[in-house]
Amino acid sequence: MSYVIAAPRPVSVPVKATNLRFPVRRIYCVGRNYNDHVIEMGGAPGREPPFFFQKPADALVLDGNFPYPSGSSNVHHEVELVVALQSGGKDIPPSAANQHIYGYAVGIDMTRRDLQAKAKQAGRPWEVAKAFDHSAPVSEITPAAEIGILDRAGISLSVNGAQRQNSNISEMIWSVPEIISELSKLFELYPGDIIFTGTPQGVGPVQIGDALSARIEGVGEINLQVCKPS
Ligand code: MN
């Protein structure tokens, strides 16, 4: 079989301390999953049903460089635990969700906050705010087989050495097994799907020249340089 144009390269993420790579099918993201972040965004704390959006797989950034995107003057960092699935299915109960986890990574859900605010106001979709090129920096993946199932770990992000976000994944409104379960009621999940699980309080703008450093205890870290658009 021949393609009429060059086929896009498959997207994959390195697995820590190996030569292996994790192939990525889809990137799902959870909105408003830490109450202190819900409050800083002007919402009311509580346990509303989780809601989801996607980023394209080729929005992943693996080389540590984040080109400041066009069309925005207010681009925010959101540090998040990323869960990588080794298997999937539909209507997965929370009690069976953890067995689908291959591993974990540190991700930053980069967001054009100004365009998101406009979209919210106009009742429009979030793609331009959330799913733009380079909007999904991610670290290497650490296998769950090495660190176990995570339900408590410090999560933090600093900009130019100053801490901006600092919380614990135990503060999630919807736990990882609950997220997998709820998502699988809406989409059939497959091996290679990854999930950004929401951000804690402290989101804020980045500027060209900033150095971001984000970490999750036991999982790893990601260092990111905000650079001029190419
Ligand atoms: Mn987010």
Coordinates of N, CA and C and ligand atoms in Angstrom, one line a residue:
M1 N 0.8 -1.2 0.0 CA 0.0 0.0 0.0 C 0.9 1.2 0.0
S2 N 0.5 2.2 -0.8 CA 1.2 3.5 -0.8 C 0.3 4.6 -0.5
Y3 N 0.8 5.6 0.2 CA 0.1 6.8 0.5 C 0.3 7.8 -0.6
V4 N -0.7 8.7 -0.8 CA -0.6 9.7 -1.8 C 0.3 10.9 -1.4
I5 N 0.4 11.1 -0.1 CA 1.3 12.0 0.5 C 2.1 11.3 1.6
A6 N 3.2 12.0 2.1 CA 3.9 11.4 3.2 C 3.0 11.2 4.4
A7 N 3.0 10.0 5.0 CA 2.2 9.8 6.2 C 2.8 10.5 7.4
P8 N 1.9 11.1 8.3 CA 2.4 11.7 9.5 C 3.2 10.7 10.3
R9 N 4.2 11.2 11.0 CA 5.0 10.3 11.9 C 4.2 9.9 13.1
P10 N 4.2 8.7 13.6 CA 3.5 8.3 14.8 C 4.1 9.1 16.0
V11 N 3.3 9.4 16.9 CA 3.7 10.2 18.1 C 4.0 9.2 19.3
S12 N 5.1 9.4 20.0 CA 5.4 8.5 21.1 C 6.2 9.2 22.1
V13 N 6.2 8.7 23.4 CA 6.8 9.3 24.5 C 7.8 8.3 25.1
P14 N 9.1 8.8 25.4 CA 10.1 7.9 25.9 C 9.6 7.3 27.3
V15 N 10.0 6.1 27.5 CA 9.8 5.5 28.8 C 11.1 5.6 29.6
K16 N 11.0 6.1 30.8 CA 12.1 6.5 31.6 C 13.1 5.3 31.8
A17 N 14.4 5.6 31.6 CA 15.5 4.7 31.9 C 15.4 3.4 31.0
T18 N 14.8 3.6 29.8 CA 14.8 2.5 28.8 C 15.0 3.1 27.4
N19 N 15.1 2.2 26.4 CA 15.2 2.6 25.0 C 13.8 2.5 24.4
L20 N 12.8 2.3 25.3 CA 11.4 2.0 24.8 C 10.6 3.3 24.7
R21 N 9.6 3.2 23.9 CA 8.7 4.4 23.7 C 7.2 4.0 23.9
F22 N 6.4 4.9 24.4 CA 5.0 4.6 24.6 C 4.3 5.3 23.4
P23 N 3.6 4.6 22.5 CA 2.9 5.2 21.4 C 1.6 5.9 21.9
V24 N 1.4 7.1 21.4 CA 0.2 7.9 21.9 C -0.9 7.9 20.8
R25 N -2.0 7.5 21.2 CA -3.2 7.5 20.3 C -4.0 8.8 20.5
R26 N -4.5 9.1 21.6 CA -5.3 10.3 21.9 C -4.8 10.9 23.2
I27 N -5.0 12.2 23.3 CA -4.8 13.0 24.6 C -6.2 13.5 25.0
Y28 N -6.6 12.9 26.2 CA -7.8 13.4 26.8 C -7.4 14.3 28.0
C29 N -8.2 15.3 28.3 CA -7.9 16.2 29.4 C -9.1 16.4 30.3
V30 N -8.9 16.6 31.6 CA -10.0 16.8 32.5 C -10.0 18.3 32.9
G31 N -11.1 18.9 32.9 CA -11.2 20.3 33.4 C -11.6 20.4 34.8
R32 N -11.2 21.4 35.5 CA -11.7 21.7 36.9 C -11.7 20.5 37.8
N33 N -10.5 20.0 38.1 CA -10.4 18.8 39.0 C -9.7 19.0 40.3
Y34 N -9.4 20.3 40.6 CA -8.9 20.6 42.0 C -9.7 21.8 42.4
N35 N -10.3 21.7 43.6 CA -11.2 22.8 44.1 C -10.5 24.2 44.2
D36 N -9.2 24.2 44.6 CA -8.6 25.5 44.7 C -8.3 26.1 43.4
H37 N -8.2 25.3 42.3 CA -8.1 25.9 41.0 C -9.5 26.3 40.5
V38 N -10.6 25.6 40.8 CA -11.9 26.0 40.4 C -12.2 27.3 41.0
I39 N -11.8 27.5 42.2 CA -12.1 28.8 42.9 C -11.3 30.0 42.2
E40 N -10.0 29.7 41.9 CA -9.2 30.8 41.3 C -9.7 31.1 39.9
M41 N -10.4 30.2 39.3 CA -11.0 30.5 38.0 C -12.4 31.1 38.1
G42 N -12.8 31.4 39.3 CA -14.1 32.1 39.5 C -15.3 31.1 39.6
G43 N -15.0 29.8 39.8 CA -16.1 28.9 40.0 C -16.4 28.6 41.4
A44 N -17.4 27.8 41.7 CA -17.8 27.4 43.0 C -17.3 26.0 43.3
P45 N -16.7 25.8 44.5 CA -16.1 24.4 44.8 C -17.3 23.4 44.9
G46 N -17.0 22.2 44.6 CA -18.0 21.1 44.7 C -17.6 19.9 44.0
R47 N -18.5 19.1 43.6 CA -18.2 17.9 42.9 C -19.1 17.7 41.7
E48 N -19.0 18.7 40.8 CA -19.7 18.6 39.5 C -19.2 17.4 38.7
P49 N -20.0 16.8 37.9 CA -19.5 15.7 37.1 C -18.3 16.2 36.3
P50 N -17.3 15.4 36.1 CA -16.1 15.8 35.4 C -16.4 16.1 33.9
F51 N -15.7 17.1 33.3 CA -15.9 17.3 31.9 C -14.5 17.2 31.2
F52 N -14.6 16.9 29.9 CA -13.4 16.5 29.2 C -13.2 17.3 27.9
F53 N -12.0 17.4 27.5 CA -11.7 17.9 26.2 C -10.4 17.2 25.7
Q54 N -10.0 17.4 24.4 CA -8.9 16.7 23.9 C -7.9 17.7 23.3
K55 N -6.7 17.2 23.3 CA -5.6 17.8 22.5 C -5.2 16.8 21.4
P56 N -4.7 17.3 20.3 CA -4.2 16.3 19.3 C -2.9 15.7 19.8
A57 N -2.7 14.4 19.4 CA -1.4 13.8 19.9 C -0.2 14.5 19.5
D58 N -0.2 15.1 18.3 CA 1.0 15.8 17.8 C 1.2 17.2 18.5
A59 N 0.4 17.5 19.4 CA 0.6 18.7 20.3 C 1.6 18.4 21.4
L60 N 2.0 17.2 21.6 CA 3.0 16.8 22.6 C 4.3 17.5 22.3
V61 N 4.9 18.0 23.4 CA 6.3 18.6 23.3 C 7.2 17.7 24.1
L62 N 8.2 17.2 23.5 CA 9.2 16.3 24.1 C 10.6 16.9 24.2
D63 N 10.8 18.0 23.5 CA 12.2 18.5 23.4 C 12.5 19.6 24.4
G64 N 11.6 20.0 25.3 CA 11.8 21.0 26.3 C 11.7 22.4 25.8
N65 N 11.2 22.6 24.6 CA 11.0 24.0 24.0 C 9.6 24.2 23.7
F66 N 9.1 25.3 24.3 CA 7.7 25.7 24.1 C 7.6 27.0 23.3
P67 N 7.4 27.0 22.0 CA 7.3 28.2 21.2 C 6.0 29.0 21.6
Y68 N 6.2 30.2 22.0 CA 5.0 31.0 22.4 C 4.0 31.1 21.3
P69 N 2.7 30.7 21.5 CA 1.8 30.6 20.3 C 1.3 31.9 19.8
S70 N 1.0 32.0 18.6 CA 0.4 33.1 18.0 C -1.0 33.4 18.5
G71 N -1.5 34.6 18.3 CA -3.0 34.8 18.6 C -3.3 35.0 20.1
S72 N -2.3 35.1 20.9 CA -2.6 35.2 22.4 C -1.6 36.1 23.0
S73 N -2.0 36.8 24.1 CA -1.0 37.5 24.9 C -1.1 37.1 26.4
N74 N -1.8 35.9 26.6 CA -2.0 35.5 28.0 C -2.0 33.9 28.0
V75 N -0.8 33.4 27.9 CA -0.7 31.9 27.9 C -0.3 31.4 29.2
H76 N -1.1 30.5 29.8 CA -0.9 30.0 31.1 C -0.3 28.6 31.2
H77 N 0.4 28.3 32.3 CA 0.9 27.0 32.6 C -0.1 26.3 33.5
E78 N -0.3 25.0 33.3 CA -1.2 24.2 34.2 C -0.4 22.8 34.4
V79 N 0.2 22.6 35.5 CA 0.9 21.4 35.7 C -0.1 20.3 36.1
E80 N 0.1 19.1 35.5 CA -0.9 18.0 35.7 C -0.2 16.6 35.7
L81 N -0.8 15.8 36.5 CA -0.5 14.3 36.4 C -1.0 13.8 35.1
V82 N -0.2 13.1 34.3 CA -0.6 12.5 33.1 C -0.6 10.9 33.3
V83 N -1.7 10.3 32.9 CA -1.9 8.9 33.1 C -1.8 8.2 31.7
A84 N -1.0 7.2 31.5 CA -0.9 6.5 30.2 C -1.5 5.2 30.3
L85 N -2.4 4.9 29.3 CA -3.2 3.6 29.4 C -2.5 2.5 28.5
Q86 N -2.4 1.3 29.1 CA -1.9 0.2 28.3 C -3.0 -0.7 27.7
S87 N -4.3 -0.4 28.2 CA -5.4 -1.1 27.7 C -6.6 -0.2 27.9
G88 N -7.8 -0.6 27.4 CA -8.9 0.3 27.4 C -10.2 -0.4 27.5
G89 N -11.3 0.2 27.0 CA -12.6 -0.5 27.0 C -13.6 0.6 27.2
K90 N -14.9 0.1 27.3 CA -16.0 1.0 27.5 C -16.6 0.7 28.9
D91 N -17.2 1.7 29.6 CA -17.9 1.5 30.8 C -17.0 0.7 31.8
I92 N -15.8 1.2 32.0 CA -14.9 0.6 33.0 C -15.3 1.0 34.4
P93 N -15.6 0.1 35.3 CA -15.9 0.5 36.7 C -14.6 1.1 37.4
P94 N -14.8 2.0 38.3 CA -13.6 2.5 39.0 C -12.8 1.4 39.6
S95 N -13.4 0.4 40.1 CA -12.7 -0.7 40.8 C -11.7 -1.4 39.8
A96 N -12.0 -1.3 38.5 CA -11.2 -2.1 37.5 C -10.3 -1.1 36.7
A97 N -10.3 0.2 37.1 CA -9.6 1.2 36.2 C -8.1 1.1 36.3
N98 N -7.6 0.9 37.5 CA -6.1 1.0 37.7 C -5.4 -0.1 36.9
Q99 N -6.0 -1.2 36.6 CA -5.3 -2.2 35.8 C -5.0 -1.8 34.4
H100 N -5.6 -0.7 34.0 CA -5.4 -0.2 32.6 C -4.3 0.8 32.5
I101 N -3.7 1.1 33.7 CA -2.6 2.2 33.7 C -1.3 1.5 33.4
Y102 N -0.6 2.1 32.3 CA 0.8 1.7 32.1 C 1.7 2.4 32.9
G103 N 1.5 3.7 33.0 CA 2.4 4.6 33.8 C 2.0 6.0 33.9
Y104 N 2.9 6.8 34.4 CA 2.5 8.2 34.7 C 3.6 9.1 34.2
A105 N 3.2 10.4 33.9 CA 4.2 11.4 33.5 C 3.7 12.7 34.1
V106 N 4.6 13.7 34.0 CA 4.3 15.1 34.3 C 4.0 15.8 33.0
G107 N 2.8 16.5 33.0 CA 2.5 17.2 31.8 C 2.1 18.7 32.2
I108 N 2.2 19.5 31.2 CA 1.8 20.9 31.4 C 0.7 21.2 30.3
D109 N -0.5 21.5 30.8 CA -1.6 21.8 29.9 C -1.5 23.3 29.6
M110 N -0.8 23.6 28.5 CA -0.6 25.0 28.1 C -1.9 25.5 27.6
T111 N -2.3 26.8 28.0 CA -3.6 27.3 27.7 C -3.5 28.7 27.3
R112 N -4.1 29.0 26.1 CA -4.3 30.4 25.7 C -5.5 31.0 26.5
R113 N -5.2 31.5 27.7 CA -6.3 31.9 28.7 C -7.2 33.0 28.1
D114 N -6.6 33.9 27.3 CA -7.5 35.0 26.8 C -8.5 34.4 25.8
L115 N -8.0 33.5 24.9 CA -8.9 32.9 24.0 C -9.9 31.9 24.6
Q116 N -9.5 31.3 25.7 CA -10.4 30.4 26.5 C -11.6 31.3 27.1
A117 N -11.2 32.4 27.6 CA -12.2 33.3 28.3 C -13.2 33.8 27.2
K118 N -12.7 34.1 26.0 CA -13.6 34.6 25.0 C -14.5 33.4 24.5
A119 N -14.0 32.2 24.4 CA -14.8 31.1 24.0 C -15.8 30.8 25.0
K120 N -15.5 30.8 26.3 CA -16.5 30.6 27.4 C -17.6 31.6 27.3
Q121 N -17.2 32.9 27.1 CA -18.2 33.9 27.0 C -19.2 33.7 25.9
A122 N -18.6 33.3 24.7 CA -19.4 33.1 23.5 C -20.0 31.8 23.4
G123 N -19.8 30.9 24.3 CA -20.3 29.5 24.2 C -19.7 28.7 23.1
R124 N -18.4 29.0 22.8 CA -17.8 28.4 21.6 C -16.8 27.3 22.1
P125 N -16.4 26.4 21.2 CA -15.5 25.3 21.6 C -14.1 25.9 22.1
W126 N -13.3 25.0 22.7 CA -12.1 25.4 23.4 C -10.8 25.1 22.5
E127 N -11.0 24.6 21.3 CA -9.8 24.1 20.6 C -8.7 25.1 20.5
V128 N -9.0 26.3 20.1 CA -8.0 27.3 19.9 C -7.3 27.7 21.2
A129 N -8.0 27.5 22.3 CA -7.4 27.8 23.7 C -6.6 26.6 24.2
K130 N -6.9 25.4 23.9 CA -6.4 24.2 24.5 C -5.6 23.3 23.6
A131 N -6.0 23.2 22.3 CA -5.5 22.2 21.5 C -4.5 22.7 20.4
F132 N -3.9 23.8 20.7 CA -3.0 24.4 19.7 C -1.7 23.6 19.6
D133 N -0.9 23.9 18.5 CA 0.4 23.2 18.4 C 1.3 23.5 19.6
H134 N 2.0 22.4 20.0 CA 2.9 22.5 21.2 C 2.2 22.7 22.5
S135 N 0.9 22.5 22.6 CA 0.2 22.8 23.8 C 0.3 21.7 24.9
A136 N 1.0 20.6 24.6 CA 1.1 19.5 25.6 C 2.5 19.0 25.9
P137 N 3.3 19.9 26.5 CA 4.6 19.4 27.0 C 4.4 18.2 28.0
V138 N 5.3 17.2 27.9 CA 5.1 16.1 28.7 C 6.5 15.5 29.0
S139 N 6.7 14.9 30.2 CA 7.9 14.3 30.6 C 8.0 12.8 30.1
E140 N 9.1 12.2 30.3 CA 9.2 10.7 30.1 C 8.1 10.1 31.0
I141 N 7.7 8.8 30.6 CA 6.7 8.1 31.3 C 7.4 7.1 32.3
T142 N 7.0 7.1 33.5 CA 7.5 6.2 34.5 C 6.4 5.1 34.7
P143 N 6.8 3.8 34.5 CA 5.8 2.7 34.5 C 5.3 2.5 35.9
A144 N 4.0 2.2 36.0 CA 3.3 1.9 37.3 C 4.0 0.6 37.8
A145 N 4.5 -0.2 37.0 CA 5.1 -1.5 37.4 C 6.3 -1.1 38.4
E146 N 6.9 0.1 38.2 CA 8.0 0.5 39.0 C 7.6 1.2 40.3
I147 N 6.6 2.0 40.2 CA 6.3 2.9 41.3 C 4.9 2.6 42.0
G148 N 4.2 1.6 41.4 CA 2.9 1.3 41.9 C 1.8 2.3 41.5
I149 N 0.6 2.1 42.0 CA -0.5 3.0 41.7 C -0.4 4.2 42.5
L150 N -0.5 5.4 41.9 CA -0.3 6.7 42.6 C -1.7 7.2 43.1
D151 N -1.8 7.5 44.4 CA -3.0 8.3 44.8 C -2.6 9.5 45.6
R152 N -1.3 9.6 45.9 CA -0.8 10.7 46.7 C 0.6 11.0 46.3
A153 N 0.8 12.2 45.9 CA 2.2 12.7 45.5 C 2.1 14.2 45.3
G154 N 3.2 14.8 45.8 CA 3.3 16.3 45.6 C 3.4 16.6 44.1
I155 N 2.8 17.7 43.8 CA 2.8 18.2 42.4 C 3.1 19.7 42.4
S156 N 4.1 20.1 41.6 CA 4.5 21.5 41.8 C 5.1 22.0 40.4
L157 N 5.1 23.3 40.3 CA 5.7 24.0 39.1 C 6.3 25.3 39.5
S158 N 7.5 25.5 39.0 CA 8.1 26.8 39.2 C 8.4 27.5 37.9
V159 N 8.5 28.8 38.0 CA 8.8 29.7 36.8 C 10.1 30.5 37.2
N160 N 11.1 30.3 36.5 CA 12.4 31.0 36.8 C 12.8 30.8 38.3
G161 N 12.6 29.6 38.8 CA 13.0 29.3 40.1 C 11.9 29.7 41.2
A162 N 10.9 30.4 40.9 CA 9.9 30.8 41.9 C 8.7 29.9 41.8
Q163 N 8.3 29.3 42.9 CA 7.2 28.3 42.9 C 5.9 29.0 42.6
R164 N 5.2 28.4 41.7 CA 3.9 29.0 41.3 C 2.7 28.0 41.7
Q165 N 3.0 26.7 41.5 CA 1.9 25.7 41.8 C 2.5 24.7 42.8
N166 N 1.7 24.3 43.8 CA 2.2 23.3 44.8 C 1.0 22.7 45.5
S167 N 0.8 21.4 45.2 CA -0.3 20.7 45.8 C 0.0 19.3 45.9
N168 N -1.1 18.5 46.0 CA -0.9 17.0 46.1 C -2.0 16.4 45.2
I169 N -1.7 15.4 44.5 CA -2.7 14.7 43.6 C -3.8 14.1 44.4
S170 N -3.6 14.0 45.7 CA -4.7 13.5 46.5 C -5.8 14.5 46.6
E171 N -5.6 15.8 46.2 CA -6.6 16.8 46.3 C -7.5 16.8 45.1
M172 N -7.3 15.9 44.1 CA -8.2 15.8 43.0 C -9.6 15.6 43.4
I173 N -10.6 16.3 42.7 CA -12.0 16.2 43.0 C -12.4 14.8 42.5
W174 N -12.0 14.4 41.3 CA -12.3 13.1 40.8 C -11.0 12.4 40.7
S175 N -10.9 11.2 41.4 CA -9.6 10.4 41.4 C -9.3 9.8 40.0
V176 N -8.1 9.4 39.8 CA -7.7 8.8 38.6 C -8.6 7.6 38.2
P177 N -8.9 6.7 39.1 CA -9.9 5.6 38.7 C -11.2 6.1 38.3
E178 N -11.7 7.1 39.0 CA -13.0 7.7 38.6 C -13.0 8.4 37.3
I179 N -11.9 9.1 37.0 CA -11.7 9.8 35.7 C -11.7 8.7 34.6
I180 N -11.0 7.7 34.7 CA -10.9 6.6 33.7 C -12.3 6.1 33.5
S181 N -13.0 5.8 34.6 CA -14.4 5.3 34.5 C -15.3 6.2 33.8
E182 N -15.3 7.5 34.2 CA -16.3 8.4 33.6 C -15.9 8.6 32.1
L183 N -14.7 8.7 31.8 CA -14.3 9.0 30.4 C -14.7 7.8 29.5
S184 N -14.6 6.6 30.1 CA -14.9 5.4 29.3 C -16.4 5.2 29.1
K185 N -17.2 6.0 29.8 CA -18.7 6.0 29.5 C -19.0 6.9 28.3
L186 N -18.0 7.7 27.9 CA -18.2 8.7 26.8 C -17.4 8.3 25.6
F187 N -16.3 7.7 25.8 CA -15.4 7.3 24.7 C -14.9 5.9 24.9
E188 N -14.8 5.0 23.9 CA -14.1 3.8 24.1 C -12.6 4.1 24.2
L189 N -12.0 3.6 25.3 CA -10.6 3.9 25.5 C -9.7 2.8 24.9
Y190 N -8.5 3.2 24.5 CA -7.6 2.2 23.8 C -6.2 2.3 24.4
P191 N -5.4 1.3 24.2 CA -4.0 1.4 24.5 C -3.4 2.5 23.8
G192 N -2.6 3.3 24.5 CA -2.0 4.5 23.9 C -2.7 5.8 24.2
D193 N -3.9 5.7 24.8 CA -4.6 6.9 25.2 C -3.9 7.5 26.5
I194 N -3.7 8.8 26.5 CA -3.2 9.4 27.8 C -4.2 10.4 28.3
I195 N -4.1 10.7 29.6 CA -5.1 11.6 30.2 C -4.4 12.6 31.0
F196 N -4.6 13.9 30.7 CA -4.2 15.0 31.6 C -5.3 15.1 32.7
T197 N -4.9 15.1 33.9 CA -5.9 14.9 35.0 C -6.3 16.2 35.7
G198 N -6.0 17.3 35.2 CA -6.4 18.6 35.8 C -5.3 19.2 36.6
T199 N -5.4 20.5 36.9 CA -4.3 21.3 37.5 C -4.8 21.9 38.9
P200 N -3.8 21.9 39.8 CA -4.2 22.6 41.1 C -4.0 24.1 40.9
Q201 N -4.2 24.8 42.0 CA -4.2 26.3 42.1 C -2.8 26.8 41.7
G202 N -2.8 28.1 41.2 CA -1.5 28.7 41.0 C -1.2 28.9 39.5
V203 N -2.2 28.7 38.6 CA -1.9 28.8 37.2 C -1.6 30.3 36.9
G204 N -0.8 30.6 35.9 CA -0.4 31.9 35.6 C 0.3 32.0 34.3
P205 N 0.5 33.3 33.8 CA 1.1 33.5 32.5 C 2.6 33.2 32.4
V206 N 3.0 32.8 31.2 CA 4.4 32.6 30.9 C 4.8 33.7 29.8
Q207 N 6.1 34.0 29.8 CA 6.7 34.9 28.8 C 7.8 34.3 28.1
I208 N 8.1 34.8 26.9 CA 9.3 34.3 26.2 C 10.5 34.5 27.0
G209 N 11.3 33.5 27.1 CA 12.5 33.5 28.0 C 12.3 32.8 29.3
D210 N 11.1 32.6 29.7 CA 10.9 31.9 31.0 C 11.4 30.4 31.0
A211 N 11.9 30.0 32.1 CA 12.2 28.6 32.3 C 11.2 28.0 33.3
L212 N 10.5 27.0 32.8 CA 9.5 26.3 33.7 C 10.1 25.0 34.2
S213 N 9.8 24.6 35.4 CA 10.2 23.3 35.9 C 9.1 22.8 36.7
A214 N 8.6 21.6 36.3 CA 7.5 21.0 37.0 C 7.8 19.6 37.5
R215 N 7.3 19.2 38.6 CA 7.6 17.8 39.1 C 6.5 17.2 39.8
I216 N 6.5 15.9 39.8 CA 5.5 15.1 40.6 C 6.4 14.1 41.4
E217 N 6.2 14.0 42.7 CA 7.0 13.1 43.5 C 6.9 11.7 43.0
G218 N 8.0 11.0 42.8 CA 7.9 9.6 42.4 C 7.8 9.4 40.9
V219 N 7.3 10.4 40.2 CA 7.1 10.3 38.7 C 8.2 10.8 37.9
G220 N 8.5 12.1 38.2 CA 9.6 12.7 37.4 C 9.4 14.2 37.3
E221 N 10.1 14.8 36.4 CA 10.1 16.2 36.2 C 10.2 16.6 34.7
I222 N 9.8 17.8 34.4 CA 9.9 18.3 33.1 C 10.4 19.7 33.2
N223 N 11.4 20.0 32.3 CA 11.9 21.4 32.2 C 11.6 21.9 30.9
L224 N 11.1 23.2 30.9 CA 10.6 23.7 29.6 C 11.1 25.2 29.5
Q225 N 11.6 25.5 28.3 CA 12.0 26.8 28.0 C 10.9 27.5 27.1
V226 N 10.4 28.6 27.4 CA 9.5 29.3 26.6 C 10.3 30.1 25.6
C227 N 10.1 29.8 24.3 CA 10.9 30.5 23.2 C 10.1 31.2 22.2
K228 N 10.8 32.0 21.4 CA 10.1 32.7 20.3 C 9.5 31.7 19.3
P229 N 8.3 32.1 18.8 CA 7.8 31.2 17.7 C 8.7 31.0 16.6
S230 N 8.8 29.8 16.0 CA 9.7 29.6 14.9 C 9.0 30.1 13.6
Ligands
MN1 MN -5.8 21.7 32.5

